[in-house]
Amino acid sequence: GQQVMQIPQYQHVQEGEDFTTYCNSSTTLSNIQWYKQRPGGHPVFLIQLVKSGEVKKQKRLTFQFGEAKKNSSLHITATQTTDVGTYFCAGFPVLYNFNKFYFGSGTKLNVKP
Amino acid sequence: DTAVSQTPKYLVTQMGNDKSIKCEQNLGHDTMYWYKQDSKKFLKIMFSYNNKELIINETVPNRFSPKSPDKAHLNLHINSLELGDSAVYFCASSQRDRPSYEQYFGPGTRLTVT
């Protein structure tokens, strides 16, 4: 069945270090979204990528969508303690007609001050 | 104003009981969802309704029954609660015809079954 895998599961960094999480799908995606969930909170939408090879930036966050539209990455430059949380990708397979997203397993980021 | 609200926020109950969780969105969205997030943080979709019509029904035990009285509300009723039902349940909504379909999540309901 459809799976969206995300690695790593956990990442501990020192404040100021960079961080990257990767998302891989077993099938082609029409788009991919990224969400952030703070500890004790709920997932919050960050961005959506639609085009093959697309790159988008939000301040220190850089999002990429692979050429084959099967993988994506989120890179954070110079992490801050406010970046702490779990980052999820959510892929929308091209074969489906509904608003059904497959969420990745998430990467939990801890930033030491 | 809260965009997606859920009640209750916490629910502690015993095995075998029946409970309901309510969800309301004031965003005017036409699609609503229920997700289950377990202790390992996996987010799994359970149900999705579009304009009160069930469009996604994942492999969920029959003890779980969603109900959508109107576009703005999606409730979840759980019969005969089991220990494995303990999790955080998130409601979410989105607008199907918008380009980005981003989902807005409610604050979650932490269900603990003892």
CSV table of C-alpha atoms in Angstrom, one decimal:
chain,number,residue,atom,x,y,z
A,1,GLY,CA,0.0,0.0,0.0
A,2,GLN,CA,0.9,3.7,-0.2
A,3,GLN,CA,3.5,4.7,2.3
A,4,VAL,CA,5.3,7.9,3.0
A,5,MET,CA,8.5,7.3,4.9
A,6,GLN,CA,10.3,10.0,6.8
A,7,ILE,CA,13.8,10.0,8.2
A,8,PRO,CA,15.3,10.5,10.6
A,9,GLN,CA,12.8,9.7,13.4
A,10,TYR,CA,14.7,11.9,15.9
A,11,GLN,CA,17.3,14.6,15.5
A,12,HIS,CA,19.1,16.4,18.4
A,13,VAL,CA,21.1,19.4,17.4
A,14,GLN,CA,22.9,22.2,19.1
A,15,GLU,CA,21.4,25.6,18.5
A,16,GLY,CA,22.9,27.1,15.4
A,17,GLU,CA,23.4,23.8,13.7
A,18,ASP,CA,21.5,22.9,10.5
A,19,PHE,CA,18.8,20.3,10.3
A,20,THR,CA,17.3,18.3,7.5
A,21,THR,CA,14.4,15.8,7.3
A,22,TYR,CA,13.6,13.7,4.3
A,23,CYS,CA,10.4,12.3,3.0
A,24,ASN,CA,10.1,9.4,0.5
A,25,SER,CA,7.0,8.1,-1.2
A,26,SER,CA,6.5,4.7,-2.8
A,27,THR,CA,4.4,6.3,-5.5
A,28,THR,CA,4.3,9.6,-7.4
A,29,LEU,CA,2.7,12.5,-5.5
A,30,SER,CA,0.7,15.3,-7.0
A,31,ASN,CA,1.8,17.5,-4.2
A,32,ILE,CA,3.4,17.4,-0.8
A,33,GLN,CA,2.8,19.4,2.3
A,34,TRP,CA,4.8,20.1,5.4
A,35,TYR,CA,3.5,20.6,8.9
A,36,LYS,CA,5.0,21.4,12.2
A,37,GLN,CA,3.7,20.2,15.5
A,38,ARG,CA,5.0,21.8,18.6
A,39,PRO,CA,5.2,19.7,21.8
A,40,GLY,CA,1.7,19.4,23.2
A,41,GLY,CA,0.2,21.2,20.1
A,42,HIS,CA,-1.4,20.3,16.9
A,43,PRO,CA,0.0,20.1,13.4
A,44,VAL,CA,0.3,23.5,11.7
A,45,PHE,CA,0.6,23.8,7.9
A,46,LEU,CA,3.9,25.3,6.7
A,47,ILE,CA,4.0,25.0,2.9
A,48,GLN,CA,2.9,23.0,-0.1
A,49,LEU,CA,5.0,22.0,-3.1
A,50,VAL,CA,3.4,21.1,-6.4
A,51,LYS,CA,5.9,21.3,-9.2
A,52,SER,CA,8.7,18.8,-10.0
A,53,GLY,CA,12.0,20.1,-8.6
A,54,GLU,CA,10.3,23.0,-6.8
A,55,VAL,CA,12.2,24.8,-4.1
A,56,LYS,CA,10.6,27.2,-1.7
A,57,LYS,CA,12.0,29.2,1.1
A,58,GLN,CA,10.6,30.6,4.3
A,59,LYS,CA,13.2,32.5,6.2
A,60,ARG,CA,15.6,29.8,7.5
A,61,LEU,CA,13.5,26.9,6.1
A,62,THR,CA,14.1,25.5,2.6
A,63,PHE,CA,11.7,23.0,1.1
A,64,GLN,CA,12.4,20.9,-1.9
A,65,PHE,CA,10.3,18.6,-4.1
A,66,GLY,CA,12.1,15.9,-6.0
A,67,GLU,CA,12.2,15.8,-9.8
A,68,ALA,CA,10.3,12.5,-9.8
A,69,LYS,CA,7.8,13.9,-7.3
A,70,LYS,CA,8.5,11.0,-5.0
A,71,ASN,CA,10.6,12.7,-2.4
A,72,SER,CA,10.9,15.9,-0.5
A,73,SER,CA,13.1,17.6,2.1
A,74,LEU,CA,12.9,20.3,4.7
A,75,HIS,CA,16.2,22.0,5.6
A,76,ILE,CA,16.5,24.4,8.5
A,77,THR,CA,19.6,26.6,8.6
A,78,ALA,CA,21.0,27.7,12.0
A,79,THR,CA,18.4,26.1,14.2
A,80,GLN,CA,16.9,28.0,17.1
A,81,THR,CA,15.1,26.7,20.1
A,82,THR,CA,11.8,27.9,18.6
A,83,ASP,CA,12.3,25.2,15.9
A,84,VAL,CA,11.7,22.4,18.4
A,85,GLY,CA,8.8,20.2,17.4
A,86,THR,CA,7.9,17.3,15.1
A,87,TYR,CA,7.9,18.0,11.4
A,88,PHE,CA,5.6,16.0,9.2
A,89,CYS,CA,5.4,15.7,5.5
A,90,ALA,CA,2.0,14.8,3.9
A,91,GLY,CA,1.8,13.5,0.4
A,92,PHE,CA,-1.2,13.4,-1.9
A,93,PRO,CA,-0.9,10.5,-4.3
A,94,VAL,CA,-1.8,11.2,-8.0
A,95,LEU,CA,-4.0,8.1,-8.1
A,96,TYR,CA,-6.5,9.4,-5.6
A,97,ASN,CA,-9.4,11.7,-6.3
A,98,PHE,CA,-10.0,12.6,-2.7
A,99,ASN,CA,-8.4,14.9,-0.2
A,100,LYS,CA,-6.5,12.0,1.3
A,101,PHE,CA,-3.1,12.7,2.5
A,102,TYR,CA,-0.6,10.2,3.7
A,103,PHE,CA,1.4,11.6,6.5
A,104,GLY,CA,5.0,10.6,7.1
A,105,SER,CA,6.0,9.3,10.4
A,106,GLY,CA,7.5,12.6,11.4
A,107,THR,CA,10.9,13.8,12.5
A,108,LYS,CA,11.2,15.0,16.1
A,109,LEU,CA,13.6,17.9,16.4
A,110,ASN,CA,15.2,18.8,19.7
A,111,VAL,CA,17.4,21.9,19.8
A,112,LYS,CA,19.8,22.4,22.7
A,113,PRO,CA,20.5,26.0,23.6
B,1,ASP,CA,-11.7,33.1,17.1
B,2,THR,CA,-10.8,29.5,17.0
B,3,ALA,CA,-10.9,28.1,13.5
B,4,VAL,CA,-11.3,24.4,14.4
B,5,SER,CA,-12.4,23.5,17.9
B,6,GLN,CA,-12.8,20.2,19.6
B,7,THR,CA,-14.5,19.1,22.8
B,8,PRO,CA,-13.5,17.8,25.2
B,9,LYS,CA,-9.8,18.5,25.3
B,10,TYR,CA,-9.2,15.6,27.7
B,11,LEU,CA,-11.2,12.5,28.1
B,12,VAL,CA,-10.5,9.8,30.7
B,13,THR,CA,-12.8,6.8,30.8
B,14,GLN,CA,-12.9,3.1,31.5
B,15,MET,CA,-12.8,0.2,29.1
B,16,GLY,CA,-16.2,-0.7,27.7
B,17,ASN,CA,-17.7,2.8,27.9
B,18,ASP,CA,-19.1,4.8,25.0
B,19,LYS,CA,-17.8,8.3,24.4
B,20,SER,CA,-18.2,11.1,21.8
B,21,ILE,CA,-15.8,13.8,20.6
B,22,LYS,CA,-17.2,16.9,18.9
B,23,CYS,CA,-15.6,19.1,16.3
B,24,GLU,CA,-16.6,22.4,14.7
B,25,GLN,CA,-14.9,24.6,12.2
B,26,ASN,CA,-15.8,28.2,11.3
B,27,LEU,CA,-13.7,28.4,8.2
B,28,GLY,CA,-16.4,27.6,5.8
B,29,HIS,CA,-14.5,24.5,4.6
B,30,ASP,CA,-16.3,21.7,2.9
B,31,THR,CA,-14.1,18.8,4.0
B,32,MET,CA,-13.5,17.6,7.5
B,33,TYR,CA,-11.3,14.8,8.9
B,34,TRP,CA,-10.6,12.7,11.9
B,35,TYR,CA,-7.0,11.6,12.6
B,36,LYS,CA,-5.6,9.4,15.3
B,37,GLN,CA,-2.1,10.2,16.7
B,38,ASP,CA,-0.6,7.4,18.8
B,39,SER,CA,2.1,7.7,21.5
B,40,LYS,CA,4.8,7.4,18.8
B,41,LYS,CA,3.3,10.5,17.1
B,42,PHE,CA,2.1,8.6,14.0
B,43,LEU,CA,-0.8,10.6,12.4
B,44,LYS,CA,-3.3,8.2,10.8
B,45,ILE,CA,-6.3,9.4,8.9
B,46,MET,CA,-9.5,7.7,10.1
B,47,PHE,CA,-12.4,9.4,8.2
B,48,SER,CA,-13.1,12.2,5.9
B,49,TYR,CA,-16.3,13.9,5.0
B,50,ASN,CA,-17.0,16.2,2.1
B,51,ASN,CA,-20.2,18.2,2.3
B,52,LYS,CA,-21.6,15.8,4.9
B,53,GLU,CA,-20.8,12.8,2.7
B,54,LEU,CA,-18.3,10.2,3.9
B,55,ILE,CA,-15.5,10.0,1.3
B,56,ILE,CA,-12.7,8.3,3.2
B,57,ASN,CA,-13.2,5.4,5.6
B,58,GLU,CA,-9.9,3.8,6.5
B,59,THR,CA,-9.6,0.5,8.2
B,60,VAL,CA,-11.1,1.5,11.5
B,61,PRO,CA,-13.0,-0.8,13.9
B,62,ASN,CA,-16.8,-0.5,13.6
B,63,ARG,CA,-16.8,0.8,17.1
B,64,PHE,CA,-15.8,4.2,15.6
B,65,SER,CA,-18.7,6.0,14.0
B,66,PRO,CA,-18.4,9.5,12.6
B,67,LYS,CA,-21.4,11.7,12.1
B,68,SER,CA,-21.6,15.0,10.2
B,69,PRO,CA,-24.8,16.9,10.9
B,70,ASP,CA,-23.7,19.7,8.6
B,71,LYS,CA,-20.6,21.0,6.8
B,72,ALA,CA,-19.2,22.7,9.9
B,73,HIS,CA,-19.5,19.8,12.3
B,74,LEU,CA,-17.9,16.3,12.4
B,75,ASN,CA,-18.4,14.2,15.5
B,76,LEU,CA,-16.8,10.9,16.5
B,77,HIS,CA,-18.6,8.4,18.6
B,78,ILE,CA,-16.7,5.4,20.0
B,79,ASN,CA,-18.4,2.4,21.4
B,80,SER,CA,-17.0,-0.2,23.8
B,81,LEU,CA,-13.7,1.7,24.4
B,82,GLU,CA,-10.5,-0.4,24.5
B,83,LEU,CA,-7.1,0.3,26.0
B,84,GLY,CA,-5.7,0.6,22.5
B,85,ASP,CA,-8.0,3.5,21.7
B,86,SER,CA,-5.9,5.7,24.0
B,87,ALA,CA,-4.4,8.4,21.7
B,88,VAL,CA,-4.8,12.0,20.7
B,89,TYR,CA,-7.6,12.5,18.2
B,90,PHE,CA,-7.4,15.4,15.9
B,91,CYS,CA,-10.1,16.9,13.8
B,92,ALA,CA,-9.1,18.9,10.7
B,93,SER,CA,-10.7,20.7,7.9
B,94,SER,CA,-9.8,21.9,4.4
B,95,GLN,CA,-11.4,23.4,1.3
B,96,ARG,CA,-11.4,20.9,-1.5
B,97,ASP,CA,-11.4,23.3,-4.4
B,98,ARG,CA,-8.6,25.5,-3.2
B,99,PRO,CA,-5.2,24.9,-4.8
B,100,SER,CA,-3.3,24.1,-1.7
B,101,TYR,CA,-5.9,22.0,0.3
B,102,GLU,CA,-4.0,22.8,3.5
B,103,GLN,CA,-5.5,21.3,6.5
B,104,TYR,CA,-6.4,23.2,9.6
B,105,PHE,CA,-6.2,21.0,12.7
B,106,GLY,CA,-8.1,21.4,15.9
B,107,PRO,CA,-6.3,21.3,19.3
B,108,GLY,CA,-6.8,17.6,19.7
B,109,THR,CA,-8.6,15.4,22.2
B,110,ARG,CA,-6.4,13.3,24.5
B,111,LEU,CA,-8.3,10.1,25.2
B,112,THR,CA,-7.1,7.9,28.0
B,113,VAL,CA,-8.8,4.5,28.4
B,114,THR,CA,-8.1,2.8,31.8
